[in-house]
Short mmCIF file of C-alpha atoms in Angstrom, two decimals:
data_model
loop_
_atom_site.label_atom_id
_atom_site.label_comp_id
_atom_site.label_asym_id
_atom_site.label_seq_id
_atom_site.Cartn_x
_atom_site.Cartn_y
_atom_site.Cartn_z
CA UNK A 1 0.00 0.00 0.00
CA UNK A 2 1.28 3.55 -1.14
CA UNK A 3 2.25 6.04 2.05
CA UNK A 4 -0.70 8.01 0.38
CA UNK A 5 -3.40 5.34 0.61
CA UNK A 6 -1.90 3.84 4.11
CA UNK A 7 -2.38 8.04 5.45
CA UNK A 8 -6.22 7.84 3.78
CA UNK A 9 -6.96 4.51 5.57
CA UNK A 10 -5.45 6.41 8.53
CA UNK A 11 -7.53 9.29 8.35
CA UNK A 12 -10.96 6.78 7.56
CA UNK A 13 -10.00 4.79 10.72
CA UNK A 14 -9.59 8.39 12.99
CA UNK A 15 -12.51 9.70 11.23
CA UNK A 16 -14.64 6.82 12.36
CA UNK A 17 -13.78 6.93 15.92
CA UNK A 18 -14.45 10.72 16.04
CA UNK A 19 -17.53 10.49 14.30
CA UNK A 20 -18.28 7.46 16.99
CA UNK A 21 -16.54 9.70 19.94
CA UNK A 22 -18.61 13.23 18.88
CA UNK A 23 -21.77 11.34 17.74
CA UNK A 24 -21.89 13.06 14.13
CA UNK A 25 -21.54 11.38 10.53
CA UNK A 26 -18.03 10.52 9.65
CA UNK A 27 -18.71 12.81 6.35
CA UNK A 28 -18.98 16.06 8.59
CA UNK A 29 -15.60 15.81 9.84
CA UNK A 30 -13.03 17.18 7.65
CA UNK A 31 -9.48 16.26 7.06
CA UNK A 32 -8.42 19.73 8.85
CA UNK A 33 -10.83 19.17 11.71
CA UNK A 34 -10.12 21.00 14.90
CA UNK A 35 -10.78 21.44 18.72
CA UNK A 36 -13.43 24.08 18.77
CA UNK A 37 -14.65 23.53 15.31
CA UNK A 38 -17.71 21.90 16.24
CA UNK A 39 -19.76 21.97 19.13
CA UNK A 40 -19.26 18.32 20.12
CA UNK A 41 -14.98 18.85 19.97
CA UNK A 42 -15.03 20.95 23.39
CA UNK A 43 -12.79 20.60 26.24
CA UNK A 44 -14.58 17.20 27.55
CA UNK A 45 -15.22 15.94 23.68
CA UNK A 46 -11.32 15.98 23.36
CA UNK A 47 -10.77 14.27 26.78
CA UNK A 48 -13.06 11.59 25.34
CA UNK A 49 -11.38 11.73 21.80
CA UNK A 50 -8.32 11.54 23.90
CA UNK A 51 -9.08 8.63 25.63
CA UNK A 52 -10.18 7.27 22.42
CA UNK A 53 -7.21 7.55 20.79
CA UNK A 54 -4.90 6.00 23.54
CA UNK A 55 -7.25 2.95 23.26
CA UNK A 56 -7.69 2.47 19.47
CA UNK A 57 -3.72 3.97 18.50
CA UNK A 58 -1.86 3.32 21.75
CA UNK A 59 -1.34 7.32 22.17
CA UNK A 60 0.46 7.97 25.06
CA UNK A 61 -2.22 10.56 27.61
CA UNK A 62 -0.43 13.57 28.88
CA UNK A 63 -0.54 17.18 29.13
CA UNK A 64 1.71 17.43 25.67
CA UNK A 65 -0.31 14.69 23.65
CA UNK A 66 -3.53 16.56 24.75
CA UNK A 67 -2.02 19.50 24.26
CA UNK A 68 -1.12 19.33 20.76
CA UNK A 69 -3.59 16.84 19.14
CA UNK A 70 -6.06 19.28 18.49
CA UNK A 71 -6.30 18.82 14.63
CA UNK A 72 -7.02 15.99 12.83
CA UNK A 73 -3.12 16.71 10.92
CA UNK A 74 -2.09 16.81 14.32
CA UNK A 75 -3.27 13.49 15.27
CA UNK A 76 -2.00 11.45 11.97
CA UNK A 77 1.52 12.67 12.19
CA UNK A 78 1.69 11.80 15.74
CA UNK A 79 0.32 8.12 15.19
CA UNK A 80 1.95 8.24 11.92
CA UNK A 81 5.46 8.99 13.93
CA UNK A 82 4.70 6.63 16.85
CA UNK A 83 4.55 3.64 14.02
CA UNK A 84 7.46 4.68 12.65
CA UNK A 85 9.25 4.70 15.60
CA UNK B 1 -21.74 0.27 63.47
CA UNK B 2 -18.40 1.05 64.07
CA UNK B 3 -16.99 4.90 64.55
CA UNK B 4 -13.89 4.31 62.40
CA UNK B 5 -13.30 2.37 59.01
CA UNK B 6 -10.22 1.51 57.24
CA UNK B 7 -10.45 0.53 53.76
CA UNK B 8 -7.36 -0.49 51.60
CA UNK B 9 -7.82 1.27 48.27
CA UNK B 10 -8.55 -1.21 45.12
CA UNK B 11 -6.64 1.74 43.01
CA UNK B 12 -3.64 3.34 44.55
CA UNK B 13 -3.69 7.18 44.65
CA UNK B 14 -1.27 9.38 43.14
CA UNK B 15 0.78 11.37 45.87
CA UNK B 16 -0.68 14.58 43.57
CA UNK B 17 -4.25 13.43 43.98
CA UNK B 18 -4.35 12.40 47.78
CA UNK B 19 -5.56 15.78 49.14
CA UNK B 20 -8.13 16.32 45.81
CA UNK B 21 -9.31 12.58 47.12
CA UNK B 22 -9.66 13.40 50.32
CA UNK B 23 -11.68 16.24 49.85
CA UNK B 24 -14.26 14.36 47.38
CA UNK B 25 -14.62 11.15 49.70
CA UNK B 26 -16.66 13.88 52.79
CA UNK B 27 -19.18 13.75 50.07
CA UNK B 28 -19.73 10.14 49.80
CA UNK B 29 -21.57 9.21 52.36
CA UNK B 30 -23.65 11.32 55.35
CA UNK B 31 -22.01 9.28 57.59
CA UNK B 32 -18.43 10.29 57.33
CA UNK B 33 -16.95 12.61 59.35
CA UNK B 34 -13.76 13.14 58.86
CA UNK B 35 -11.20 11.08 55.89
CA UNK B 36 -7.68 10.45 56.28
CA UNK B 37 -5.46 9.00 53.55
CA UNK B 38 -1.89 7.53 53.72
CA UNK B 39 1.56 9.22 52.51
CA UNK B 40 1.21 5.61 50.07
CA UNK B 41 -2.19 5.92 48.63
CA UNK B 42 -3.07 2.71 49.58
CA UNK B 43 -4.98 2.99 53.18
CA UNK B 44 -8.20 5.35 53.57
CA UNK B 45 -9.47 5.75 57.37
CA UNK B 46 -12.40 6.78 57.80
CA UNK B 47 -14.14 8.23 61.22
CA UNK B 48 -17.95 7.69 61.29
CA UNK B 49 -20.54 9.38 62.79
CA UNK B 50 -23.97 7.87 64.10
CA UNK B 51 -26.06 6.31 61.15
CA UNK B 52 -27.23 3.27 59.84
CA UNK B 53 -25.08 3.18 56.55
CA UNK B 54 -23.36 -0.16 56.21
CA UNK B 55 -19.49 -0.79 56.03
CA UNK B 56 -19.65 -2.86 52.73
CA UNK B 57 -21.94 0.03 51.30
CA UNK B 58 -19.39 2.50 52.35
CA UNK B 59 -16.51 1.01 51.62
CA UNK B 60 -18.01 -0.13 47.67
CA UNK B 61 -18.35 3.93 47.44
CA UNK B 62 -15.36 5.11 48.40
CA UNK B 63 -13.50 2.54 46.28
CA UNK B 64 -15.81 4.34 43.52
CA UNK B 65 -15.29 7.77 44.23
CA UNK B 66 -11.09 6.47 44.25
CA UNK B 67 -11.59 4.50 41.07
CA UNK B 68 -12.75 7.28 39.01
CA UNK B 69 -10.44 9.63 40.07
CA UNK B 70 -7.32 7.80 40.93
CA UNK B 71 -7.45 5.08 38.05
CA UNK B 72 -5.51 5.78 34.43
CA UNK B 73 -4.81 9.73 36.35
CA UNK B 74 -2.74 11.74 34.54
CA UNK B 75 0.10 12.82 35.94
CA UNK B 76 0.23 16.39 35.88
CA UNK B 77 2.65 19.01 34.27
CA UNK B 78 3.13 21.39 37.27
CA UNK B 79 4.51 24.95 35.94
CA UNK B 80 5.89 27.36 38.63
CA UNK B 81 5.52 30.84 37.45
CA UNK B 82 6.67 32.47 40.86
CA UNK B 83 8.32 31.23 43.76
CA UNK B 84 9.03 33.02 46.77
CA UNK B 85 7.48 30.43 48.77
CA UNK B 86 10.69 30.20 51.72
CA UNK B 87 10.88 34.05 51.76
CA UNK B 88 11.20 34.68 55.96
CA UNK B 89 7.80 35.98 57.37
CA UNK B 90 8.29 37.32 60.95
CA UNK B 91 5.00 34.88 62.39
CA UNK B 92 4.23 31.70 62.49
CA UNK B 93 1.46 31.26 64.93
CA UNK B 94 -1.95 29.79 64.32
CA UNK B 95 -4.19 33.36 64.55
CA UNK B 96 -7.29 31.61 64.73
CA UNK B 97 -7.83 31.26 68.32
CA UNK B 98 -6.55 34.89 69.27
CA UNK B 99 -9.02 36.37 66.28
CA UNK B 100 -11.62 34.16 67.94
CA UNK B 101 -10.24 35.29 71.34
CA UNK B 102 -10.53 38.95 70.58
CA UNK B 103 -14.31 39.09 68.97
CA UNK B 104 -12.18 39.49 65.53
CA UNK B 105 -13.55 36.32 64.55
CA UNK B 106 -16.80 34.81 65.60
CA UNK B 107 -18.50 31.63 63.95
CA UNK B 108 -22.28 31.94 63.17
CA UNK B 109 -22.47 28.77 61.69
CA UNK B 110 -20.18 25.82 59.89
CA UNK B 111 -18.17 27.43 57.07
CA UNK B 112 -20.10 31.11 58.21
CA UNK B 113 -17.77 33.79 60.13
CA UNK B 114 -18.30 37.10 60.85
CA UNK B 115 -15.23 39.47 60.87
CA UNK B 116 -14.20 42.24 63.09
CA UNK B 117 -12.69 45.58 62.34
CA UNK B 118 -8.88 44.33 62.05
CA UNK B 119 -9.88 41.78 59.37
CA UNK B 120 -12.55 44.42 57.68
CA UNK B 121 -9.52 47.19 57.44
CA UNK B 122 -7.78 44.59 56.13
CA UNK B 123 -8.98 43.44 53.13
CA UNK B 124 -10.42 47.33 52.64
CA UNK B 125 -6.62 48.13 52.05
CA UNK B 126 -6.34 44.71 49.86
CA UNK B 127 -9.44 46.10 47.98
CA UNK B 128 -7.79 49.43 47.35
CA UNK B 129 -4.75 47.92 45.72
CA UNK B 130 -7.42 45.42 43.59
CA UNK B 131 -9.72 48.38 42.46
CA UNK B 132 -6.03 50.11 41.31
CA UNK B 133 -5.16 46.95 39.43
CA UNK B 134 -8.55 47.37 37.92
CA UNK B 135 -8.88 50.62 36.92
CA UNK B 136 -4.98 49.85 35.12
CA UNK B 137 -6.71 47.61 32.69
CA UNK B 138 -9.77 49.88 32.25
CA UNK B 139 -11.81 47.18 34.12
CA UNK B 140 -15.40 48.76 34.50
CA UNK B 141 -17.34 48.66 37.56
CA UNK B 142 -20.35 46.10 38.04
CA UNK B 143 -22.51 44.71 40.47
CA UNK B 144 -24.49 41.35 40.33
CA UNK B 145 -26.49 39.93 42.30
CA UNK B 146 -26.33 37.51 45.26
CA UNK B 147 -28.41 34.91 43.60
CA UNK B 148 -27.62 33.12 40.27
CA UNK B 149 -29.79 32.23 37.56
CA UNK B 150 -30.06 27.90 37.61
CA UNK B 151 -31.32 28.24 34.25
CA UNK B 152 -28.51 29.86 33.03
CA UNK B 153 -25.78 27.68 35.32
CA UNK B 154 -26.80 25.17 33.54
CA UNK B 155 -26.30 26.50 30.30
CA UNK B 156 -22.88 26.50 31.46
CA UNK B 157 -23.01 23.01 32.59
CA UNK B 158 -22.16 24.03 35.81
CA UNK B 159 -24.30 21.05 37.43
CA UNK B 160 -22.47 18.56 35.77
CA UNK B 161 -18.60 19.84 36.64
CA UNK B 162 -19.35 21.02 40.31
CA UNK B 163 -22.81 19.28 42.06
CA UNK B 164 -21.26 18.81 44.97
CA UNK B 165 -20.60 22.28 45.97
CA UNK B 166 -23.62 23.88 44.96
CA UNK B 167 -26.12 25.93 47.65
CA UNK B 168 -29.47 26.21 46.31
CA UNK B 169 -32.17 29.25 46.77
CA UNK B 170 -35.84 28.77 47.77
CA UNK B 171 -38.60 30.58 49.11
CA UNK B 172 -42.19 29.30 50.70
CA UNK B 173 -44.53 28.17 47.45
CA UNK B 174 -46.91 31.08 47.03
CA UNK B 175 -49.64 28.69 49.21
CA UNK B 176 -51.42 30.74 52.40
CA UNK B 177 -51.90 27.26 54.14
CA UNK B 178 -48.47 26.69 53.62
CA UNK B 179 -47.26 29.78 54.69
CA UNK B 180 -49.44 30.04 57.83
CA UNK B 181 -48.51 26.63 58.41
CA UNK B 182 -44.78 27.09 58.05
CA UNK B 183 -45.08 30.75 60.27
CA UNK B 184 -46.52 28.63 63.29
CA UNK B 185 -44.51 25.44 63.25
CA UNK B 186 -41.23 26.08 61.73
CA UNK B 187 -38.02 25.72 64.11
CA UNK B 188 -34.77 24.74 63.65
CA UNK B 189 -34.44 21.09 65.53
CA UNK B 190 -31.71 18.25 64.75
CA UNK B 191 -29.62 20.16 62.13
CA UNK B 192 -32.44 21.63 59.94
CA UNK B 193 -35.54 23.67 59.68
CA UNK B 194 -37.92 21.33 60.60
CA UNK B 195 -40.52 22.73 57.59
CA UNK B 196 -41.65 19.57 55.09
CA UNK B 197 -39.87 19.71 51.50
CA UNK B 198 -43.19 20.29 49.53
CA UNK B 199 -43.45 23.64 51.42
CA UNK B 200 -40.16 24.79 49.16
CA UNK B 201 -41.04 26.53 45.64
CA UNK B 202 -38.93 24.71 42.45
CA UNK B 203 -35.52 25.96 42.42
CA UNK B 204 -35.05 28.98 40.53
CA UNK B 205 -31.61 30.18 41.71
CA UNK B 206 -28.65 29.25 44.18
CA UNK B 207 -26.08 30.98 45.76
CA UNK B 208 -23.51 32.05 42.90
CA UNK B 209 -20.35 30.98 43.14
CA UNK B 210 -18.12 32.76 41.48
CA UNK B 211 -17.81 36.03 40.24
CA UNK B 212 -17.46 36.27 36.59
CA UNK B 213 -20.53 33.87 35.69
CA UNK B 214 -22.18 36.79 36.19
CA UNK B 215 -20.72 38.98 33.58
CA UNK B 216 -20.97 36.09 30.87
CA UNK B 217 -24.51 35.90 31.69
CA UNK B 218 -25.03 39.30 30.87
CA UNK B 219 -23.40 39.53 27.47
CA UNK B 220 -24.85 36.19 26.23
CA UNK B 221 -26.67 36.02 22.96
CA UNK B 222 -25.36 38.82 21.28
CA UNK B 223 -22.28 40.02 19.50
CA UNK B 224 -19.90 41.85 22.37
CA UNK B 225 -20.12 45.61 21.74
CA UNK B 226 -16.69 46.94 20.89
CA UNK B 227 -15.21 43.69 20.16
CA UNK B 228 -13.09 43.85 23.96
CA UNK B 229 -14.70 44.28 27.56
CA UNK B 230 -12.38 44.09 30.98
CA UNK B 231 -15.17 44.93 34.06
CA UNK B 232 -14.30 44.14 37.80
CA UNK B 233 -16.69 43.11 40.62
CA UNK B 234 -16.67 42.54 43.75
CA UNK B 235 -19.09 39.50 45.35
CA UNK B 236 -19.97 36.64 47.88
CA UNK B 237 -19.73 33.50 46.60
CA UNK B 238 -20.88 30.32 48.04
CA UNK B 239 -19.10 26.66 47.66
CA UNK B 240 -20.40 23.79 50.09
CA UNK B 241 -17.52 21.88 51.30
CA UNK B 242 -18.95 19.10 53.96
CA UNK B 243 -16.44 18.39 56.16
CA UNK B 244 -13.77 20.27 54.47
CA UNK B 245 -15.53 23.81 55.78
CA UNK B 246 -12.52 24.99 57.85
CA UNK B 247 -11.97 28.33 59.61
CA UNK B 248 -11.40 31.37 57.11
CA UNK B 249 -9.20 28.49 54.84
CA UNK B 250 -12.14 26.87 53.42
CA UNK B 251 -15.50 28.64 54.33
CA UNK B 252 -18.98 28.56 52.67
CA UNK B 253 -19.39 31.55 51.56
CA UNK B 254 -16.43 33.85 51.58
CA UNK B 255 -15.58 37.17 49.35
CA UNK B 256 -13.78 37.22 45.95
CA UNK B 257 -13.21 40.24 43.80
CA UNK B 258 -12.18 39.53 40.10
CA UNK B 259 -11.05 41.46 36.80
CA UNK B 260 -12.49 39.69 34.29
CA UNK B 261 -11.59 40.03 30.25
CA UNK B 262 -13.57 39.13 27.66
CA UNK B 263 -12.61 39.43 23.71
CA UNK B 264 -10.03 37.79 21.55
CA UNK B 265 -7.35 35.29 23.06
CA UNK B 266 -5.13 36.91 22.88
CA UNK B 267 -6.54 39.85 24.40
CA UNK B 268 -7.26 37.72 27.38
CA UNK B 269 -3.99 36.10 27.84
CA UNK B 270 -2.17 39.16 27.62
CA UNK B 271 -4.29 41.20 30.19
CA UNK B 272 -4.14 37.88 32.54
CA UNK B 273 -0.28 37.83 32.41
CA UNK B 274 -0.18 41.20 32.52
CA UNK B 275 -2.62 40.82 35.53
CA UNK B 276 -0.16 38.38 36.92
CA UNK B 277 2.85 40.78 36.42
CA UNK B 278 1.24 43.39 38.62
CA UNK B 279 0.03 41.23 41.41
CA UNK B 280 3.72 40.02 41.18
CA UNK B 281 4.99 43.68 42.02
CA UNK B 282 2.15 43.88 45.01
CA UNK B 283 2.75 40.86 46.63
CA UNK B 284 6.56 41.35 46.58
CA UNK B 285 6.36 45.13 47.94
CA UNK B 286 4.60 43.66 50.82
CA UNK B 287 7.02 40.28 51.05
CA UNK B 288 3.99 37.94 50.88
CA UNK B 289 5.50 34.24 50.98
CA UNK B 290 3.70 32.93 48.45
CA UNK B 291 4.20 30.29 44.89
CA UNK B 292 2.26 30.72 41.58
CA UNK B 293 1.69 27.27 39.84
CA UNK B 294 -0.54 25.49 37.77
CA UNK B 295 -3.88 24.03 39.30
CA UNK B 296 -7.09 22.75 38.06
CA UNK B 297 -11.26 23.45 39.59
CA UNK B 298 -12.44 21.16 42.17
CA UNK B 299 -14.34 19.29 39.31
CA UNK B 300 -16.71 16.56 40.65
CA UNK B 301 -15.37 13.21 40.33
CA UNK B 302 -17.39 12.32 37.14
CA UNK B 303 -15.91 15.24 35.48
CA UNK B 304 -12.88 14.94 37.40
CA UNK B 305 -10.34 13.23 35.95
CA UNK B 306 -10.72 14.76 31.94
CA UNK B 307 -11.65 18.19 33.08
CA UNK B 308 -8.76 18.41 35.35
CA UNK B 309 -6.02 17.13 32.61
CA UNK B 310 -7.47 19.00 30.32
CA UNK B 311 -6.70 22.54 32.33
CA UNK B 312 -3.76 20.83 33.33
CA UNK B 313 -2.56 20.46 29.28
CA UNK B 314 -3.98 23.91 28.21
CA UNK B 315 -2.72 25.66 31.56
CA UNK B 316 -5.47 27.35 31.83
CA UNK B 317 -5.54 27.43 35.78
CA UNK B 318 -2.74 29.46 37.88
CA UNK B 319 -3.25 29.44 41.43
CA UNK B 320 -1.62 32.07 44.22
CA UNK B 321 -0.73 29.82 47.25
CA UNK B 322 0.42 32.01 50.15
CA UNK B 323 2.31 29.89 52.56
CA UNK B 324 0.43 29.60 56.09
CA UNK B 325 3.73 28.71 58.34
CA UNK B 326 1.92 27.28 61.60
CA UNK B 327 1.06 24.43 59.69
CA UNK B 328 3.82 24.38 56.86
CA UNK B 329 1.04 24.55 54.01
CA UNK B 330 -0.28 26.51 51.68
CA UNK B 331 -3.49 28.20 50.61
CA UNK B 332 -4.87 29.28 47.63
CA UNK B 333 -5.66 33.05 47.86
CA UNK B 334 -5.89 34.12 44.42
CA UNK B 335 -6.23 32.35 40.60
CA UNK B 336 -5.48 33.59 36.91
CA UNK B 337 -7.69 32.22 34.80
CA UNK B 338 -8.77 31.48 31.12
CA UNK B 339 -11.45 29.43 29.70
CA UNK B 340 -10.67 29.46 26.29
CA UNK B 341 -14.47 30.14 24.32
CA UNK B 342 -15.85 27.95 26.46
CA UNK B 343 -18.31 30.43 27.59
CA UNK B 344 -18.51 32.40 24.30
CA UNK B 345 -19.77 29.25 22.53
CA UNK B 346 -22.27 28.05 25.73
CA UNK B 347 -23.57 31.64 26.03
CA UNK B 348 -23.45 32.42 22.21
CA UNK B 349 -21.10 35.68 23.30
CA UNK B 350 -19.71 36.34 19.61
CA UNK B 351 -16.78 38.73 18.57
CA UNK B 352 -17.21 41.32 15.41
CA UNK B 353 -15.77 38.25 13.05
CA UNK B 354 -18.72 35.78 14.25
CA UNK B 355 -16.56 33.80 16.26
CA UNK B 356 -17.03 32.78 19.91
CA UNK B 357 -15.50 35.11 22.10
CA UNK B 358 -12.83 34.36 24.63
CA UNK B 359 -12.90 34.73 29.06
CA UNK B 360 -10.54 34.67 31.58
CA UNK B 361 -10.15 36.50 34.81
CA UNK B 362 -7.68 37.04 37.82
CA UNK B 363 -9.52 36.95 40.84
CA UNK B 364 -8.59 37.26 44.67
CA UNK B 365 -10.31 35.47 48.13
CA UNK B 366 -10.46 38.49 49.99
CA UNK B 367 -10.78 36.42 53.22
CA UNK B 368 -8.31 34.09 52.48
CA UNK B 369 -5.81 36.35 51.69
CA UNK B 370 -6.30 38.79 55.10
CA UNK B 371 -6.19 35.11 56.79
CA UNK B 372 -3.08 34.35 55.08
CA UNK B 373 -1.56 37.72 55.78
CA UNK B 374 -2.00 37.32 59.59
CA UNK B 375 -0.45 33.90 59.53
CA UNK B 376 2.27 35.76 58.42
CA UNK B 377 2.53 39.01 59.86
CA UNK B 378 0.75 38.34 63.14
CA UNK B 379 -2.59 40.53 63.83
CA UNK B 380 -0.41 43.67 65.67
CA UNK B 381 -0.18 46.36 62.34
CA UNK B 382 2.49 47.64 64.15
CA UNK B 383 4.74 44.60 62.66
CA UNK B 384 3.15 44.14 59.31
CA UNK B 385 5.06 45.65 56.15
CA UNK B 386 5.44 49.51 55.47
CA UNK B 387 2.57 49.18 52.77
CA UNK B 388 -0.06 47.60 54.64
CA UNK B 389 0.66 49.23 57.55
CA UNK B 390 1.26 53.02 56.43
CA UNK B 391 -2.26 52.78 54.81
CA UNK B 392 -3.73 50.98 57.86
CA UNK B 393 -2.50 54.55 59.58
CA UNK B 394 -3.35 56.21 56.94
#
C-alpha cells in the first residue's frame, strides 16, 4: 500500500472513531478538523477523543499529547510517527 | 456500626491526587466525618458518625469515588511561574484562636464567620490595591447579584462539573396554608428547619459561586459591543464543602473580587499575564511568601479526571498559594484564569468576526488572603510591612 493510501486509511480509521466519539456522521468531519470547530470537539469531547485515541492507537495521555492533538493533521503525524518509531 | 473504618484502596492514589481525594470522599456518604489517607495511597481511614449506613456500602463507594479519580490519572505538568514560597515571614502562629479570642472572629455557623474591624480594614486596604489593578486595565465597575440564575448555570453546565458544591435558593410556594402553616410550626431542631420539602417553591436560583458567571450571563446572545470588555466586581460566593468547611481556609461563603476580560485570546492572555505581572509587584512590595503554579477546579469526580487534565494540558488554571507557616502549608488566595471560548460558545457571546469570544479573569479570596496575611505578619499592624501598615495609619 502507497504512504498516500496507508495516510487515507489512517484518516478513515480516525474519522470513524471521532464520528463514533462526537456522535456526528463521519462525512462532517473534515481532514483539517479541529478542537473548537464543532460543538461536540469541546474541552470534555477531546478528553473523550483523547481517551479514544490512547485505546484504538496506543497514544500515550499527557498534558503534551492533549495538548497538541487538536487537529485531525495533528493526530495522523503523531500516530503516523509513533509507528514509525 | 463502628466509629472508624479503614479501607485499603482497590486503586492506589497518586501522591498529587491524595488531598483532591480526600476532599471528594466527605461527600460520599452522610455518615463520614472526617477522611484520612496515607503518605502511600493505599490505606483510607475513615471516622464515622452515628447512622445506619453499612461498612460494605461505604466502603463499595469510596473505592468508587477512588476509582474514578485515581485510576488511568494523569500525571500532571506542574509549571511554577513564581516562587518566593521560603521568603522569611516574621509569624508563624496559628491566629485563629486569638481572632476568635478577641471578637475578631466569631462563627455563626459551619463554614459562616463574621469578621471584626482588624480583618474588615484589612482586606479594605487589599481592595484598594485590587480596584487600582482594575482601573490599570480599564476594568469597569459592576454589580451582580447575590443569587444566580439555575437556568442559566446550567447552560454553562455548571451542574455537571461542580454538584457537589452547589447551595441552592428557595422561598415558601406562594400557598397561604403553607405559609401560615410554616409561620406557626417552623423551628430549627436536629440540624435543619424542621418545615416539610413540599413547602419549598422549584428551584429557581442558588447561591452564585463565582464572580465572573455573572458577567458572561449578561453579554450572552449577542455580538460583544466593541469587540473587547475588561469589568471588575466585587461578590460573595458560596461553595459547600462538607467536612472540608474549615476556619477562614475553606469557608462557605467567603468574598472574591475579580477582573475579568472578555474578547479575543489573545486579548485575554495578555491582560491575565499582565494581571499576573502586577500582582507580582504587590505581593513582593509587601514580602507575601507565596508560589504561583498550575492548578485545576475542584471538578466533581465524574468530570474529574478529563476536566482536570485537560486545564492541566492547556494551563489554563494558575493558582496564588500564600504559605500559612503554623502548619507548613499553603493556601490558595488568588487564581489567573482562562477558559478558552468555552463560555462564548455556551452563552453564544460572539466577537465582530462571528466567532465565539474568549474569558478569563484574575480573581482574589479576599478572606483568604487577610487570613493568610496574619499567619504571616501576626494581627499587631504595628509589625506588618510599610505598605499595609502606612495605609492601615493612613
Amino acid at each position: 500500500m502507497s504512504s498516500e493510501a496507508t495516510r487515507q486509511a489512517l484518516f478513515e480509521d480516525l474519522r470513524g472513531l471521532m464520528a463514533e466519539t462526537f456522535k456526528v456522521e463521519a462525512a462532517a468531519i473534515g481532514p483539517e478538523a479541529q478542537l473548537g470547530e464543532f460543538p461536540q470537539w469541546d474541552s470534555m469531547g477531546h478528553m473523550d477523543l483523547m481517551v479514544g485515541l490512547e485505546t484504538r492507537f496506543g497514544v500515550e495521555l499527557n498534558a503534551e499529547t492533549i495538548s497538541q492533538l487538536t487537529s485531525i493533521p495533528a493526530i495522523l503525524a503523531h500516530i503516523e510517527a509513533k509507528s514509525h518509531a | 456500626m463502628p466509629d472508624r473504618l479503614e479501607i485499603t484502596a482497590q486503586v492506589t492514589i497518586p501522591p498529587h491526587l491524595i488531598g483532591q481525594v480526600q476532599s471528594k470522599l466527605a461527600y460520599v456518604d452522610e455518615a463520614i466525618a472526617a477522611v484520612a489517607i496515607s503518605a502511600d495511597g493505599k490505606t483510607i481511614q475513615l471516622r464515622l458518625r452515628n447512622s445506619k449506613a453499612a461498612p460494605s456500602d461505604l466502603e463499595s463507594k469510596v473505592q468508587s469515588v477512588v476509582a474514578d479519580m485515581a485510576k488511568g490519572a494523569m500525571q500532571p505538568k506542574v509549571e511554577v511561574l513564581e516562587d518566593h514560597i521560603g521568603r522569611a515571614v516574621p509569624f508563624s502562629a496559628d491566629p485563629m484562636p486569638e481572632l476568635l479570642a478577641r471578637g475578631e472572629v466569631s462563627q455563626e455557623h459551619t463554614g459562616l464567620y463574621t469578621l471584626g474591624p482588624l480583618l474588615a480594614r484589612l482586606i479594605a486596604i487589599f481592595e484598594d490595591h485590587f480596584l487600582e489593578l482594575a482601573a490599570d486595565f480599564g476594568a469597569q465597575p459592576q454589580r451582580f447579584p447575590t443569587l444566580i440564575s439555575a437556568e442559566k448555570l446550567g447552560r454553562v453546565d455548571y451542574f455537571r462539573a461542580f454538584p457537589h458544591s452547589l447551595t441552592f435558593a428557595t422561598h415558601l410556594r406562594e400557598d397561604l396554608h403553607v405559609i401560615n402553616d410554616f409561620a406557626e410550626h417552623a423551628k430549627y431542631e436536629e440540624g435543619g428547619l424542621n418545615a416539610p420539602r413540599e413547602s419549598f417553591s422549584k428551584i429557581q436560583a442558588l447561591l452564585s459561586p463565582a464572580v465572573c458567571y455573572h458577567l458572561y450571563f449578561s453579554l450572552a446572545d449577542r455580538p460583544l459591543s466593541g469587540g473587547r470588555l475588561a469589568a471588575t466586581a466585587v461578590g460573595h460566593c458560596f461553595r459547600y464543602e462538607s467536612n472540608n468547611l474549615n476556619t477562614l481556609e475553606r469557608m462557605w461563603d467567603f468574598t472574591m473580587r475579580e477582573i475579568i476580560f472578555v474578547g479575543p485570546a489573545d486579548f485575554v492572555l495578555q491582560n491575565r499575564e499582565r494581571g499576573r505581572k502586577q500582582m507580582a509587584s504587590f505581593l513582593e512590595s509587601i514580602g507575601l511568601a507565596y508560589k504561583v503554579e498550575s492548578a485545576n477546579d475542584p471538578f466533581f469526580v465524574g468530570e474529574f479526571r478529563k476536566q482536570a487534565a485537560f486545564q492541566n494540558a492547556f494551563q489554563l488554571k494558575y493558582e496564588i498559594r500564600a504559605k500559612l507557616p503554623f502548619k507548613d502549608g499553603t493556601l490558595a488566595v488568588g487564581s489567573y484564569n482562562y477558559h478558552q471560548d468555552f463560555f462564548g460558545r455556551h452563552l453564544n457571546i460572539t466577537l465582530p468576526d462571528g466567532k465565539p469570544a474568549h474569558t478569563g479573569c484574575v480573581a482574589f479570596g479576599l478572606e483568604r488572603l487577610a487570613y493568610a496575611f496574619l499567619c504571616q505578619f501576626g494581627l499587631e499592624p504595628a509589625a506588618w510591612p510599610a505598605p499595609i501598615r502606612e495605609a492601615w495609619n493612613g
